């Protein structure tokens, strides 16, 4: 079995031409991975729409219904930062299905990667920062229920703090939230993760990787999760317009190799989502997202999963 990859064509929905959210990157990522022979279409798994009550395992039913029906208050819609349409609502829900499927496949095969996801700014009753429903939180809740596991470690290496995820699990001893993020960045009001490591503006590869190495092995040893959910945001890159850190392409690849190797060497299964990334150079952005899948394919072969 090759590395399981999760993708759906509906990960892309139309946006106004001037919108700053890089929606096309999800399709282009899949095309790059296939074109560069990192993956084949045969190893890709398509998610299904999740039942609404799965989304409501994390989110307030009134919020879920208002968003899905297009009746959300305009102020709440502006806070999300994406316009509403039936296509975007459908895309939001199919992406949730993708995160859940990725978690299932990770438990079955040891490692699995989504080609979308990482909507960690969504709170139970509102969305924020391009995040409508929190796929990390919903995947955690549903994989606990569907697979009968208990402990989930969320390793959030997006440049922005995973504030919604931290809030959702703040009183849950079975879910450990670890956020390594730029201190002087969105969100302005941080929540309290189980472990927050705020980083100074401009941090580069070596210092970043050394910081990560100081925390991750001990976290795994102490918490001993049944599953690791990894948010591999590439907005830590020096060229990211919403980032403020200064990692290189090589640094991002080394980071992903470090996370995956550390987890799999200790026999902890990992489900990966791609997280944030914002850049005018679309091909460069898509390549940076593909580094997760390139690293995962290498580690998957190395550990013969």
mmCIF file of C-alpha atoms in Angstrom:
data_model
loop_
_atom_site.group_PDB
_atom_site.id
_atom_site.type_symbol
_atom_site.label_atom_id
_atom_site.label_comp_id
_atom_site.label_asym_id
_atom_site.label_seq_id
_atom_site.Cartn_x
_atom_site.Cartn_y
_atom_site.Cartn_z
ATOM 1 C CA UNK A 1 0.000 0.000 0.000
ATOM 2 C CA UNK A 2 1.292 3.451 -0.943
ATOM 3 C CA UNK A 3 0.961 6.490 1.304
ATOM 4 C CA UNK A 4 -2.763 7.356 1.587
ATOM 5 C CA UNK A 5 -3.599 10.799 0.173
ATOM 6 C CA UNK A 6 -6.993 12.475 0.584
ATOM 7 C CA UNK A 7 -8.281 14.765 -2.176
ATOM 8 C CA UNK A 8 -11.586 15.869 -3.664
ATOM 9 C CA UNK A 9 -12.141 18.142 -6.690
ATOM 10 C CA UNK A 10 -14.661 20.080 -4.615
ATOM 11 C CA UNK A 11 -11.835 21.309 -2.367
ATOM 12 C CA UNK A 12 -11.932 24.244 -4.815
ATOM 13 C CA UNK A 13 -14.933 26.565 -5.050
ATOM 14 C CA UNK A 14 -15.247 29.825 -7.016
ATOM 15 C CA UNK A 15 -14.165 33.080 -5.356
ATOM 16 C CA UNK A 16 -14.175 36.646 -6.696
ATOM 17 C CA UNK A 17 -11.038 37.181 -8.852
ATOM 18 C CA UNK A 18 -9.575 39.778 -6.475
ATOM 19 C CA UNK A 19 -10.017 37.693 -3.307
ATOM 20 C CA UNK A 20 -6.803 37.114 -1.367
ATOM 21 C CA UNK A 21 -7.557 33.543 -0.288
ATOM 22 C CA UNK A 22 -5.585 31.254 -2.665
ATOM 23 C CA UNK A 23 -8.404 28.777 -3.353
ATOM 24 C CA UNK A 24 -6.815 27.342 -6.507
ATOM 25 C CA UNK A 25 -3.871 25.975 -4.535
ATOM 26 C CA UNK A 26 -5.787 22.837 -3.562
ATOM 27 C CA UNK A 27 -6.317 21.710 -7.146
ATOM 28 C CA UNK A 28 -2.830 22.782 -8.180
ATOM 29 C CA UNK A 29 -1.316 20.856 -5.260
ATOM 30 C CA UNK A 30 -2.979 17.643 -6.391
ATOM 31 C CA UNK A 31 -1.870 18.249 -9.977
ATOM 32 C CA UNK A 32 1.724 18.915 -8.880
ATOM 33 C CA UNK A 33 1.870 15.791 -6.724
ATOM 34 C CA UNK A 34 0.609 13.629 -9.587
ATOM 35 C CA UNK A 35 2.702 15.448 -12.207
ATOM 36 C CA UNK A 36 5.898 15.045 -10.167
ATOM 37 C CA UNK A 37 5.014 11.385 -9.497
ATOM 38 C CA UNK A 38 4.946 11.879 -5.761
ATOM 39 C CA UNK A 39 1.523 10.241 -5.750
ATOM 40 C CA UNK A 40 -0.671 8.404 -8.231
ATOM 41 C CA UNK A 41 -4.413 8.896 -8.639
ATOM 42 C CA UNK A 42 -4.867 5.313 -7.465
ATOM 43 C CA UNK A 43 -3.532 6.072 -3.990
ATOM 44 C CA UNK A 44 -5.895 9.013 -3.499
ATOM 45 C CA UNK A 45 -9.034 8.659 -1.394
ATOM 46 C CA UNK A 46 -12.088 10.883 -1.882
ATOM 47 C CA UNK A 47 -13.998 11.997 1.215
ATOM 48 C CA UNK A 48 -17.769 12.046 1.520
ATOM 49 C CA UNK A 49 -19.957 14.767 2.980
ATOM 50 C CA UNK A 50 -20.196 14.252 6.747
ATOM 51 C CA UNK A 51 -23.593 14.192 8.461
ATOM 52 C CA UNK A 52 -24.443 17.561 9.962
ATOM 53 C CA UNK A 53 -24.446 16.135 13.477
ATOM 54 C CA UNK A 54 -20.752 15.288 13.053
ATOM 55 C CA UNK A 55 -20.034 18.986 12.548
ATOM 56 C CA UNK A 56 -22.291 19.732 15.510
ATOM 57 C CA UNK A 57 -20.119 17.503 17.709
ATOM 58 C CA UNK A 58 -17.933 20.631 17.965
ATOM 59 C CA UNK A 59 -20.018 23.542 16.687
ATOM 60 C CA UNK A 60 -23.237 25.076 17.997
ATOM 61 C CA UNK A 61 -26.153 23.737 15.895
ATOM 62 C CA UNK A 62 -27.592 27.216 15.307
ATOM 63 C CA UNK A 63 -24.272 28.384 13.856
ATOM 64 C CA UNK A 64 -23.908 25.293 11.656
ATOM 65 C CA UNK A 65 -27.444 25.636 10.318
ATOM 66 C CA UNK A 66 -27.159 29.387 9.719
ATOM 67 C CA UNK A 67 -23.910 28.967 7.807
ATOM 68 C CA UNK A 68 -25.039 26.016 5.709
ATOM 69 C CA UNK A 69 -28.343 27.716 4.845
ATOM 70 C CA UNK A 70 -26.705 31.046 3.984
ATOM 71 C CA UNK A 71 -28.514 32.978 6.724
ATOM 72 C CA UNK A 72 -25.477 33.865 8.847
ATOM 73 C CA UNK A 73 -25.364 37.427 10.162
ATOM 74 C CA UNK A 74 -23.339 39.667 7.758
ATOM 75 C CA UNK A 75 -20.958 40.719 10.550
ATOM 76 C CA UNK A 76 -20.239 37.072 11.383
ATOM 77 C CA UNK A 77 -19.743 36.378 7.676
ATOM 78 C CA UNK A 78 -17.228 39.236 7.385
ATOM 79 C CA UNK A 79 -15.294 37.855 10.348
ATOM 80 C CA UNK A 80 -14.781 34.625 8.406
ATOM 81 C CA UNK A 81 -13.311 36.563 5.488
ATOM 82 C CA UNK A 82 -14.895 34.450 2.750
ATOM 83 C CA UNK A 83 -18.111 35.248 0.863
ATOM 84 C CA UNK A 84 -20.983 32.786 1.206
ATOM 85 C CA UNK A 85 -22.138 30.615 -1.656
ATOM 86 C CA UNK A 86 -23.597 27.139 -1.937
ATOM 87 C CA UNK A 87 -20.333 26.000 -3.525
ATOM 88 C CA UNK A 88 -18.207 27.350 -0.654
ATOM 89 C CA UNK A 89 -20.560 25.851 1.942
ATOM 90 C CA UNK A 90 -20.304 22.497 0.164
ATOM 91 C CA UNK A 91 -16.521 22.846 -0.070
ATOM 92 C CA UNK A 92 -16.351 23.586 3.655
ATOM 93 C CA UNK A 93 -18.235 20.414 4.534
ATOM 94 C CA UNK A 94 -16.398 18.124 2.102
ATOM 95 C CA UNK A 95 -13.120 19.399 3.586
ATOM 96 C CA UNK A 96 -14.354 18.350 7.034
ATOM 97 C CA UNK A 97 -15.020 14.911 5.592
ATOM 98 C CA UNK A 98 -11.459 14.942 4.265
ATOM 99 C CA UNK A 99 -9.944 15.575 7.687
ATOM 100 C CA UNK A 100 -11.994 12.765 9.237
ATOM 101 C CA UNK A 101 -11.026 10.361 6.442
ATOM 102 C CA UNK A 102 -7.358 11.324 6.840
ATOM 103 C CA UNK A 103 -7.527 10.484 10.548
ATOM 104 C CA UNK A 104 -9.154 7.117 9.794
ATOM 105 C CA UNK A 105 -6.493 6.260 7.210
ATOM 106 C CA UNK A 106 -3.688 7.313 9.559
ATOM 107 C CA UNK A 107 -4.920 4.889 12.198
ATOM 108 C CA UNK A 108 -5.126 2.126 9.597
ATOM 109 C CA UNK A 109 -1.838 2.725 7.775
ATOM 110 C CA UNK A 110 0.271 4.732 10.241
ATOM 111 C CA UNK A 111 0.412 7.907 8.151
ATOM 112 C CA UNK A 112 -1.982 9.786 5.860
ATOM 113 C CA UNK A 113 -2.022 13.252 4.292
ATOM 114 C CA UNK A 114 -4.887 15.494 3.285
ATOM 115 C CA UNK A 115 -4.484 18.026 0.455
ATOM 116 C CA UNK A 116 -6.470 20.671 2.342
ATOM 117 C CA UNK A 117 -7.406 21.496 5.931
ATOM 118 C CA UNK A 118 -6.090 23.213 9.003
ATOM 119 C CA UNK A 119 -9.057 25.479 9.822
ATOM 120 C CA UNK A 120 -7.892 26.109 13.366
ATOM 121 C CA UNK A 121 -9.394 29.608 13.855
ATOM 122 C CA UNK A 122 -13.006 28.376 13.923
ATOM 123 C CA UNK A 123 -14.677 28.492 17.356
ATOM 124 C CA UNK A 124 -17.798 26.575 18.416
ATOM 125 C CA UNK A 125 -20.166 29.434 17.540
ATOM 126 C CA UNK A 126 -18.302 31.542 14.955
ATOM 127 C CA UNK A 127 -15.732 31.401 12.186
ATOM 128 C CA UNK A 128 -12.648 33.553 11.755
ATOM 129 C CA UNK A 129 -9.575 33.972 9.585
ATOM 130 C CA UNK A 130 -10.862 32.013 6.541
ATOM 131 C CA UNK A 131 -11.943 29.179 8.890
ATOM 132 C CA UNK A 132 -15.638 28.270 9.010
ATOM 133 C CA UNK A 133 -15.722 24.909 10.819
ATOM 134 C CA UNK A 134 -12.724 23.534 12.729
ATOM 135 C CA UNK A 135 -11.621 20.413 10.864
ATOM 136 C CA UNK A 136 -8.937 19.519 13.424
ATOM 137 C CA UNK A 137 -11.470 19.576 16.255
ATOM 138 C CA UNK A 138 -14.202 17.738 14.363
ATOM 139 C CA UNK A 139 -11.765 15.064 13.146
ATOM 140 C CA UNK A 140 -10.584 14.624 16.739
ATOM 141 C CA UNK A 141 -14.087 14.252 18.145
ATOM 142 C CA UNK A 142 -15.253 11.904 15.398
ATOM 143 C CA UNK A 143 -12.171 9.682 15.326
ATOM 144 C CA UNK A 144 -12.491 9.262 19.099
ATOM 145 C CA UNK A 145 -16.073 8.130 18.565
ATOM 146 C CA UNK A 146 -15.710 6.114 15.353
ATOM 147 C CA UNK A 147 -12.403 4.396 16.112
ATOM 148 C CA UNK A 148 -12.707 4.177 19.876
ATOM 149 C CA UNK A 149 -9.424 5.945 20.569
ATOM 150 C CA UNK A 150 -8.973 8.313 23.495
ATOM 151 C CA UNK A 151 -5.892 10.559 23.327
ATOM 152 C CA UNK A 152 -5.135 12.932 20.447
ATOM 153 C CA UNK A 153 -2.125 15.259 20.202
ATOM 154 C CA UNK A 154 -2.611 18.252 17.893
ATOM 155 C CA UNK A 155 0.726 19.566 16.639
ATOM 156 C CA UNK A 156 -0.059 22.958 15.111
ATOM 157 C CA UNK A 157 2.914 24.452 13.243
ATOM 158 C CA UNK A 158 0.949 27.002 11.235
ATOM 159 C CA UNK A 159 2.475 30.457 11.746
ATOM 160 C CA UNK A 160 -0.738 31.610 13.460
ATOM 161 C CA UNK A 161 -1.814 30.311 16.845
ATOM 162 C CA UNK A 162 -4.546 27.660 16.688
ATOM 163 C CA UNK A 163 -6.840 29.734 18.866
ATOM 164 C CA UNK A 164 -10.123 28.031 17.995
ATOM 165 C CA UNK A 165 -8.689 24.579 18.599
ATOM 166 C CA UNK A 166 -7.155 25.678 21.909
ATOM 167 C CA UNK A 167 -10.489 27.089 23.071
ATOM 168 C CA UNK A 168 -12.487 24.003 22.062
ATOM 169 C CA UNK A 169 -10.233 21.609 23.978
ATOM 170 C CA UNK A 170 -9.240 23.830 26.908
ATOM 171 C CA UNK A 171 -10.884 21.572 29.486
ATOM 172 C CA UNK A 172 -10.317 18.211 27.783
ATOM 173 C CA UNK A 173 -7.477 16.137 29.271
ATOM 174 C CA UNK A 174 -7.684 13.640 26.383
ATOM 175 C CA UNK A 175 -6.705 16.217 23.745
ATOM 176 C CA UNK A 176 -3.361 18.025 23.960
ATOM 177 C CA UNK A 177 -2.980 21.185 21.867
ATOM 178 C CA UNK A 178 0.581 22.266 20.983
ATOM 179 C CA UNK A 179 0.962 25.512 19.025
ATOM 180 C CA UNK A 180 4.334 26.785 17.774
ATOM 181 C CA UNK A 181 3.553 30.157 16.209
ATOM 182 C CA UNK A 182 4.761 33.699 15.552
ATOM 183 C CA UNK A 183 4.057 35.802 18.626
ATOM 184 C CA UNK A 184 3.373 39.094 16.796
ATOM 185 C CA UNK A 185 0.725 37.862 14.390
ATOM 186 C CA UNK A 186 -2.960 37.045 14.006
ATOM 187 C CA UNK A 187 -4.971 36.386 16.117
ATOM 188 C CA UNK A 188 -4.497 39.497 18.180
ATOM 189 C CA UNK A 189 -6.122 37.843 21.169
ATOM 190 C CA UNK A 190 -4.479 34.477 21.781
ATOM 191 C CA UNK A 191 -6.170 31.584 23.555
ATOM 192 C CA UNK A 192 -4.365 29.210 25.917
ATOM 193 C CA UNK A 193 -3.205 25.954 24.322
ATOM 194 C CA UNK A 194 -1.916 23.117 26.485
ATOM 195 C CA UNK A 195 1.496 24.237 25.237
ATOM 196 C CA UNK A 196 2.085 27.533 23.448
ATOM 197 C CA UNK A 197 5.534 28.376 22.103
ATOM 198 C CA UNK A 198 5.466 31.937 20.711
ATOM 199 C CA UNK A 199 8.335 32.725 18.321
ATOM 200 C CA UNK A 200 9.972 36.080 17.544
ATOM 201 C CA UNK A 201 9.510 37.747 14.164
ATOM 202 C CA UNK A 202 12.122 36.712 11.607
ATOM 203 C CA UNK A 203 13.141 33.342 13.097
ATOM 204 C CA UNK A 204 15.025 31.222 10.536
ATOM 205 C CA UNK A 205 15.441 27.502 9.844
ATOM 206 C CA UNK A 206 17.971 26.258 12.381
ATOM 207 C CA UNK A 207 16.603 28.070 15.405
ATOM 208 C CA UNK A 208 13.059 27.018 14.496
ATOM 209 C CA UNK A 209 13.999 23.357 14.121
ATOM 210 C CA UNK A 210 15.989 23.387 17.349
ATOM 211 C CA UNK A 211 12.993 24.886 19.163
ATOM 212 C CA UNK A 212 10.699 22.192 17.779
ATOM 213 C CA UNK A 213 13.166 19.484 18.811
ATOM 214 C CA UNK A 214 13.146 20.782 22.392
ATOM 215 C CA UNK A 215 9.428 20.077 22.750
ATOM 216 C CA UNK A 216 8.046 17.393 20.428
ATOM 217 C CA UNK A 217 9.883 14.251 21.615
ATOM 218 C CA UNK A 218 9.075 14.995 25.250
ATOM 219 C CA UNK A 219 5.428 15.705 24.428
ATOM 220 C CA UNK A 220 5.073 12.358 22.694
ATOM 221 C CA UNK A 221 6.760 10.544 25.555
ATOM 222 C CA UNK A 222 4.684 12.238 28.241
ATOM 223 C CA UNK A 223 1.265 12.309 26.560
ATOM 224 C CA UNK A 224 1.527 9.058 24.544
ATOM 225 C CA UNK A 225 -1.283 9.839 22.092
ATOM 226 C CA UNK A 226 -3.312 7.318 20.135
ATOM 227 C CA UNK A 227 -3.120 9.694 17.157
ATOM 228 C CA UNK A 228 -1.179 12.822 16.179
ATOM 229 C CA UNK A 229 -2.943 15.457 14.079
ATOM 230 C CA UNK A 230 -0.318 17.584 12.315
ATOM 231 C CA UNK A 231 -1.158 21.034 10.918
ATOM 232 C CA UNK A 232 1.735 21.703 8.510
ATOM 233 C CA UNK A 233 1.121 25.351 7.644
ATOM 234 C CA UNK A 234 3.659 26.821 5.209
ATOM 235 C CA UNK A 235 2.945 30.426 6.180
ATOM 236 C CA UNK A 236 6.143 30.135 8.267
ATOM 237 C CA UNK A 237 8.019 30.772 4.981
ATOM 238 C CA UNK A 238 10.065 33.955 4.536
ATOM 239 C CA UNK A 239 8.057 34.850 1.422
ATOM 240 C CA UNK A 240 4.610 34.446 2.965
ATOM 241 C CA UNK A 241 2.638 37.684 3.027
ATOM 242 C CA UNK A 242 0.795 36.810 6.264
ATOM 243 C CA UNK A 243 3.659 35.100 8.062
ATOM 244 C CA UNK A 244 6.516 37.102 9.675
ATOM 245 C CA UNK A 245 8.824 34.110 10.166
ATOM 246 C CA UNK A 246 11.709 33.384 7.785
ATOM 247 C CA UNK A 247 11.918 29.673 6.991
ATOM 248 C CA UNK A 248 13.184 28.524 3.599
ATOM 249 C CA UNK A 249 11.773 25.751 1.424
ATOM 250 C CA UNK A 250 14.500 23.504 2.795
ATOM 251 C CA UNK A 251 13.585 24.475 6.343
ATOM 252 C CA UNK A 252 9.935 23.546 5.777
ATOM 253 C CA UNK A 253 10.931 20.175 4.309
ATOM 254 C CA UNK A 254 13.263 19.523 7.261
ATOM 255 C CA UNK A 255 10.472 20.503 9.669
ATOM 256 C CA UNK A 256 8.022 18.060 8.087
ATOM 257 C CA UNK A 257 10.629 15.287 8.034
ATOM 258 C CA UNK A 258 11.410 16.010 11.692
ATOM 259 C CA UNK A 259 7.777 15.848 12.821
ATOM 260 C CA UNK A 260 6.924 12.716 10.856
ATOM 261 C CA UNK A 261 10.126 10.844 11.666
ATOM 262 C CA UNK A 262 9.910 11.684 15.366
ATOM 263 C CA UNK A 263 6.308 10.453 15.577
ATOM 264 C CA UNK A 264 6.679 7.330 13.446
ATOM 265 C CA UNK A 265 9.950 6.262 15.066
ATOM 266 C CA UNK A 266 8.008 6.152 18.337
ATOM 267 C CA UNK A 267 5.109 4.349 16.577
ATOM 268 C CA UNK A 268 2.565 7.142 16.837
ATOM 269 C CA UNK A 269 0.272 7.380 13.768
ATOM 270 C CA UNK A 270 0.046 10.794 12.106
ATOM 271 C CA UNK A 271 -2.776 12.443 10.157
ATOM 272 C CA UNK A 272 -1.624 15.559 8.271
ATOM 273 C CA UNK A 273 -3.442 18.655 7.006
ATOM 274 C CA UNK A 274 -1.730 21.367 4.950
ATOM 275 C CA UNK A 275 -2.572 24.495 6.948
ATOM 276 C CA UNK A 276 -2.105 28.080 5.813
ATOM 277 C CA UNK A 277 -0.001 29.578 3.069
ATOM 278 C CA UNK A 278 -0.422 32.941 1.325
ATOM 279 C CA UNK A 279 1.779 34.137 -1.514
ATOM 280 C CA UNK A 280 1.463 35.910 -4.873
ATOM 281 C CA UNK A 281 3.771 33.284 -6.397
ATOM 282 C CA UNK A 282 1.189 30.508 -6.671
ATOM 283 C CA UNK A 283 3.583 27.884 -8.023
ATOM 284 C CA UNK A 284 6.040 28.582 -5.194
ATOM 285 C CA UNK A 285 3.216 28.344 -2.648
ATOM 286 C CA UNK A 286 1.924 25.055 -4.058
ATOM 287 C CA UNK A 287 5.454 23.626 -4.069
ATOM 288 C CA UNK A 288 5.856 24.523 -0.384
ATOM 289 C CA UNK A 289 2.592 22.730 0.429
ATOM 290 C CA UNK A 290 3.800 19.713 -1.544
ATOM 291 C CA UNK A 291 6.844 19.401 0.718
ATOM 292 C CA UNK A 292 4.616 17.752 3.339
ATOM 293 C CA UNK A 293 3.605 15.028 0.901
ATOM 294 C CA UNK A 294 7.162 14.615 -0.409
ATOM 295 C CA UNK A 295 8.431 14.188 3.151
ATOM 296 C CA UNK A 296 5.560 11.854 4.032
ATOM 297 C CA UNK A 297 6.160 9.648 0.998
ATOM 298 C CA UNK A 298 9.842 9.344 1.965
ATOM 299 C CA UNK A 299 9.141 8.593 5.618
ATOM 300 C CA UNK A 300 6.361 6.146 4.703
ATOM 301 C CA UNK A 301 8.827 4.120 2.613
ATOM 302 C CA UNK A 302 11.545 4.427 5.243
ATOM 303 C CA UNK A 303 9.356 2.927 7.953
ATOM 304 C CA UNK A 304 7.753 0.447 5.526
ATOM 305 C CA UNK A 305 4.272 1.214 6.743
#
